[in-house]
């Protein structure tokens, strides 16, 4: 499994991206193994992250959102914290497509999660590191938009 993870990361690092169907085909065996036993459940989220990274880096925004939703759902099933990954990808895409209204809406809908993350992160920073990094990707554009609106 780690060989496939390394291959996928290497391809993306080289700027080699695949169509959605081609990448899915490349990962068929990985997918089959990840869902074959409960002990491999950690690879399920990784499977979606590989597909997400390929779609995201190749500018396939709809597919990127689809896969972030899959990652988020799988993380909830597995009990992993990374609930902001979906929102951070959406915020980035909304920014690229000049949808400030959607960025603010996304931030405001999730304000309570930031406070909760602050409390959890303060107690256990290692456990909530990645979730906090994802949260920064939401806070940054929201703060910038609020600032721009105040100064214009």
mmCIF file of C-alpha atoms in Angstrom:
data_model
loop_
_atom_site.group_PDB
_atom_site.id
_atom_site.type_symbol
_atom_site.label_atom_id
_atom_site.label_comp_id
_atom_site.label_asym_id
_atom_site.label_seq_id
_atom_site.Cartn_x
_atom_site.Cartn_y
_atom_site.Cartn_z
ATOM 1 C CA UNK A 1 0.000 0.000 0.000
ATOM 2 C CA UNK A 2 2.818 2.383 0.831
ATOM 3 C CA UNK A 3 4.290 1.703 -2.605
ATOM 4 C CA UNK A 4 1.105 3.022 -4.230
ATOM 5 C CA UNK A 5 1.087 6.028 -1.889
ATOM 6 C CA UNK A 6 4.680 6.779 -2.895
ATOM 7 C CA UNK A 7 3.944 6.311 -6.595
ATOM 8 C CA UNK A 8 0.948 8.659 -6.446
ATOM 9 C CA UNK A 9 2.894 11.323 -4.552
ATOM 10 C CA UNK A 10 5.806 10.997 -6.979
ATOM 11 C CA UNK A 11 3.551 11.402 -10.013
ATOM 12 C CA UNK A 12 1.919 14.493 -8.558
ATOM 13 C CA UNK A 13 5.305 15.932 -7.570
ATOM 14 C CA UNK A 14 6.419 15.541 -11.187
ATOM 15 C CA UNK A 15 3.253 17.277 -12.400
ATOM 16 C CA UNK A 16 1.807 14.095 -13.883
ATOM 17 C CA UNK A 17 -1.963 14.099 -13.470
ATOM 18 C CA UNK A 18 -4.501 11.552 -14.638
ATOM 19 C CA UNK A 19 -8.110 11.712 -15.692
ATOM 20 C CA UNK A 20 -10.523 10.746 -12.941
ATOM 21 C CA UNK A 21 -11.259 7.379 -14.537
ATOM 22 C CA UNK A 22 -7.586 6.626 -15.274
ATOM 23 C CA UNK A 23 -6.501 7.355 -11.696
ATOM 24 C CA UNK A 24 -9.378 5.243 -10.380
ATOM 25 C CA UNK A 25 -8.238 2.420 -12.658
ATOM 26 C CA UNK A 26 -4.674 2.724 -11.341
ATOM 27 C CA UNK A 27 -6.003 2.410 -7.794
ATOM 28 C CA UNK A 28 -8.380 -0.551 -8.278
ATOM 29 C CA UNK A 29 -6.186 -3.011 -6.358
ATOM 30 C CA UNK A 30 -5.513 -0.431 -3.632
ATOM 31 C CA UNK A 31 -9.252 0.150 -3.269
ATOM 32 C CA UNK A 32 -9.972 -3.576 -3.163
ATOM 33 C CA UNK A 33 -7.424 -4.144 -0.394
ATOM 34 C CA UNK A 34 -8.462 -1.065 1.618
ATOM 35 C CA UNK A 35 -12.045 -2.296 1.836
ATOM 36 C CA UNK A 36 -11.203 -5.987 2.242
ATOM 37 C CA UNK A 37 -10.596 -6.008 6.016
ATOM 38 C CA UNK A 38 -11.265 -3.688 8.929
ATOM 39 C CA UNK A 39 -7.557 -3.646 9.760
ATOM 40 C CA UNK A 40 -6.949 -1.783 6.474
ATOM 41 C CA UNK A 41 -9.531 0.902 7.183
ATOM 42 C CA UNK A 42 -6.831 3.569 7.526
ATOM 43 C CA UNK A 43 -6.098 3.203 3.826
ATOM 44 C CA UNK A 44 -9.662 4.067 2.833
ATOM 45 C CA UNK A 45 -9.242 7.731 3.592
ATOM 46 C CA UNK A 46 -5.819 7.635 1.906
ATOM 47 C CA UNK A 47 -7.468 6.216 -1.206
ATOM 48 C CA UNK A 48 -9.790 9.208 -1.411
ATOM 49 C CA UNK A 49 -6.949 11.611 -0.610
ATOM 50 C CA UNK A 50 -4.923 10.278 -3.555
ATOM 51 C CA UNK A 51 -7.921 10.808 -5.831
ATOM 52 C CA UNK A 52 -8.525 14.232 -4.288
ATOM 53 C CA UNK A 53 -4.922 15.349 -4.773
ATOM 54 C CA UNK A 54 -4.926 14.236 -8.400
ATOM 55 C CA UNK A 55 -8.192 16.070 -9.117
ATOM 56 C CA UNK A 56 -7.239 19.163 -7.121
ATOM 57 C CA UNK A 57 -3.785 19.601 -8.636
ATOM 58 C CA UNK A 58 -5.141 19.105 -12.142
ATOM 59 C CA UNK A 59 -7.823 21.775 -11.624
ATOM 60 C CA UNK A 60 -10.838 19.466 -11.628
ATOM 61 C CA UNK A 61 -12.825 21.432 -9.073
ATOM 62 C CA UNK A 62 -16.082 19.463 -9.059
ATOM 63 C CA UNK A 63 -14.187 16.197 -8.626
ATOM 64 C CA UNK A 64 -12.067 17.825 -5.908
ATOM 65 C CA UNK A 65 -15.161 18.747 -3.935
ATOM 66 C CA UNK A 66 -16.601 15.258 -4.462
ATOM 67 C CA UNK A 67 -13.454 13.610 -3.086
ATOM 68 C CA UNK A 68 -13.165 15.978 -0.118
ATOM 69 C CA UNK A 69 -16.702 14.976 0.810
ATOM 70 C CA UNK A 70 -15.647 11.322 0.542
ATOM 71 C CA UNK A 71 -12.557 11.948 2.708
ATOM 72 C CA UNK A 72 -14.670 13.751 5.287
ATOM 73 C CA UNK A 73 -17.257 10.968 5.385
ATOM 74 C CA UNK A 74 -14.590 8.254 5.678
ATOM 75 C CA UNK A 75 -12.785 10.159 8.430
ATOM 76 C CA UNK A 76 -16.020 10.332 10.410
ATOM 77 C CA UNK A 77 -16.524 6.591 9.972
ATOM 78 C CA UNK A 78 -12.942 5.947 11.115
ATOM 79 C CA UNK A 79 -13.165 8.408 14.012
ATOM 80 C CA UNK A 80 -10.352 10.579 12.648
ATOM 81 C CA UNK A 81 -10.316 14.311 13.114
ATOM 82 C CA UNK A 82 -9.867 16.183 9.861
ATOM 83 C CA UNK A 83 -13.298 17.692 9.541
ATOM 84 C CA UNK A 84 -12.040 20.908 7.948
ATOM 85 C CA UNK A 85 -10.423 19.330 4.876
ATOM 86 C CA UNK A 86 -13.665 19.539 2.901
ATOM 87 C CA UNK A 87 -14.242 23.144 3.873
ATOM 88 C CA UNK A 88 -10.650 24.198 3.170
ATOM 89 C CA UNK A 89 -10.752 22.789 -0.366
ATOM 90 C CA UNK A 90 -14.125 24.405 -1.000
ATOM 91 C CA UNK A 91 -12.823 27.753 0.285
ATOM 92 C CA UNK A 92 -9.862 27.573 -2.083
ATOM 93 C CA UNK A 93 -12.066 26.717 -5.059
ATOM 94 C CA UNK A 94 -14.555 29.452 -4.159
ATOM 95 C CA UNK A 95 -11.618 31.866 -4.069
ATOM 96 C CA UNK A 96 -10.401 30.780 -7.501
ATOM 97 C CA UNK A 97 -13.862 31.203 -8.936
ATOM 98 C CA UNK A 98 -14.349 34.598 -7.256
ATOM 99 C CA UNK A 99 -17.177 33.409 -5.000
ATOM 100 C CA UNK A 100 -16.550 35.534 -1.930
ATOM 101 C CA UNK A 101 -20.197 35.132 -0.958
ATOM 102 C CA UNK A 102 -19.703 31.355 -0.720
ATOM 103 C CA UNK A 103 -16.466 31.796 1.219
ATOM 104 C CA UNK A 104 -18.161 33.962 3.836
ATOM 105 C CA UNK A 105 -21.193 31.670 3.966
ATOM 106 C CA UNK A 106 -18.926 28.651 4.501
ATOM 107 C CA UNK A 107 -16.996 30.403 7.255
ATOM 108 C CA UNK A 108 -20.090 31.695 9.046
ATOM 109 C CA UNK A 109 -21.834 28.313 8.934
ATOM 110 C CA UNK A 110 -18.852 26.773 10.711
ATOM 111 C CA UNK A 111 -17.814 29.461 13.217
ATOM 112 C CA UNK A 112 -18.642 27.258 16.214
ATOM 113 C CA UNK A 113 -16.307 24.535 14.947
ATOM 114 C CA UNK A 114 -13.383 26.951 15.123
ATOM 115 C CA UNK A 115 -14.017 27.670 18.782
ATOM 116 C CA UNK A 116 -14.359 23.957 19.484
ATOM 117 C CA UNK A 117 -11.127 23.239 17.601
ATOM 118 C CA UNK A 118 -9.333 25.919 19.587
ATOM 119 C CA UNK A 119 -10.313 24.218 22.847
ATOM 120 C CA UNK A 120 -9.427 20.721 21.581
ATOM 121 C CA UNK A 121 -6.185 21.879 19.984
ATOM 122 C CA UNK A 122 -5.071 23.579 23.157
ATOM 123 C CA UNK A 123 -5.530 20.314 25.076
ATOM 124 C CA UNK A 124 -3.986 18.025 22.458
ATOM 125 C CA UNK A 125 -2.072 19.932 19.749
ATOM 126 C CA UNK A 126 -0.534 16.826 18.168
ATOM 127 C CA UNK A 127 -3.884 15.148 17.630
ATOM 128 C CA UNK A 128 -5.482 18.252 16.095
ATOM 129 C CA UNK A 129 -2.514 19.517 14.082
ATOM 130 C CA UNK A 130 -3.843 18.669 10.596
ATOM 131 C CA UNK A 131 -7.344 19.769 11.433
ATOM 132 C CA UNK A 132 -5.896 23.091 12.617
ATOM 133 C CA UNK A 133 -3.895 23.477 9.406
ATOM 134 C CA UNK A 134 -7.072 22.897 7.397
ATOM 135 C CA UNK A 135 -8.875 25.467 9.559
ATOM 136 C CA UNK A 136 -6.252 28.087 8.707
ATOM 137 C CA UNK A 137 -7.120 27.619 5.031
ATOM 138 C CA UNK A 138 -10.660 28.665 5.903
ATOM 139 C CA UNK A 139 -9.809 31.501 8.256
ATOM 140 C CA UNK A 140 -7.272 33.160 5.953
ATOM 141 C CA UNK A 141 -9.634 34.002 3.074
ATOM 142 C CA UNK A 142 -12.497 34.870 5.426
ATOM 143 C CA UNK A 143 -10.351 37.366 7.337
ATOM 144 C CA UNK A 144 -9.053 38.843 4.075
ATOM 145 C CA UNK A 145 -12.579 39.304 2.723
ATOM 146 C CA UNK A 146 -13.793 40.951 5.929
ATOM 147 C CA UNK A 147 -10.747 43.245 5.867
ATOM 148 C CA UNK A 148 -11.280 44.165 2.212
ATOM 149 C CA UNK A 149 -14.927 44.966 2.870
ATOM 150 C CA UNK A 150 -14.029 47.271 5.752
ATOM 151 C CA UNK A 151 -11.399 49.169 3.776
ATOM 152 C CA UNK A 152 -13.310 49.586 0.527
#
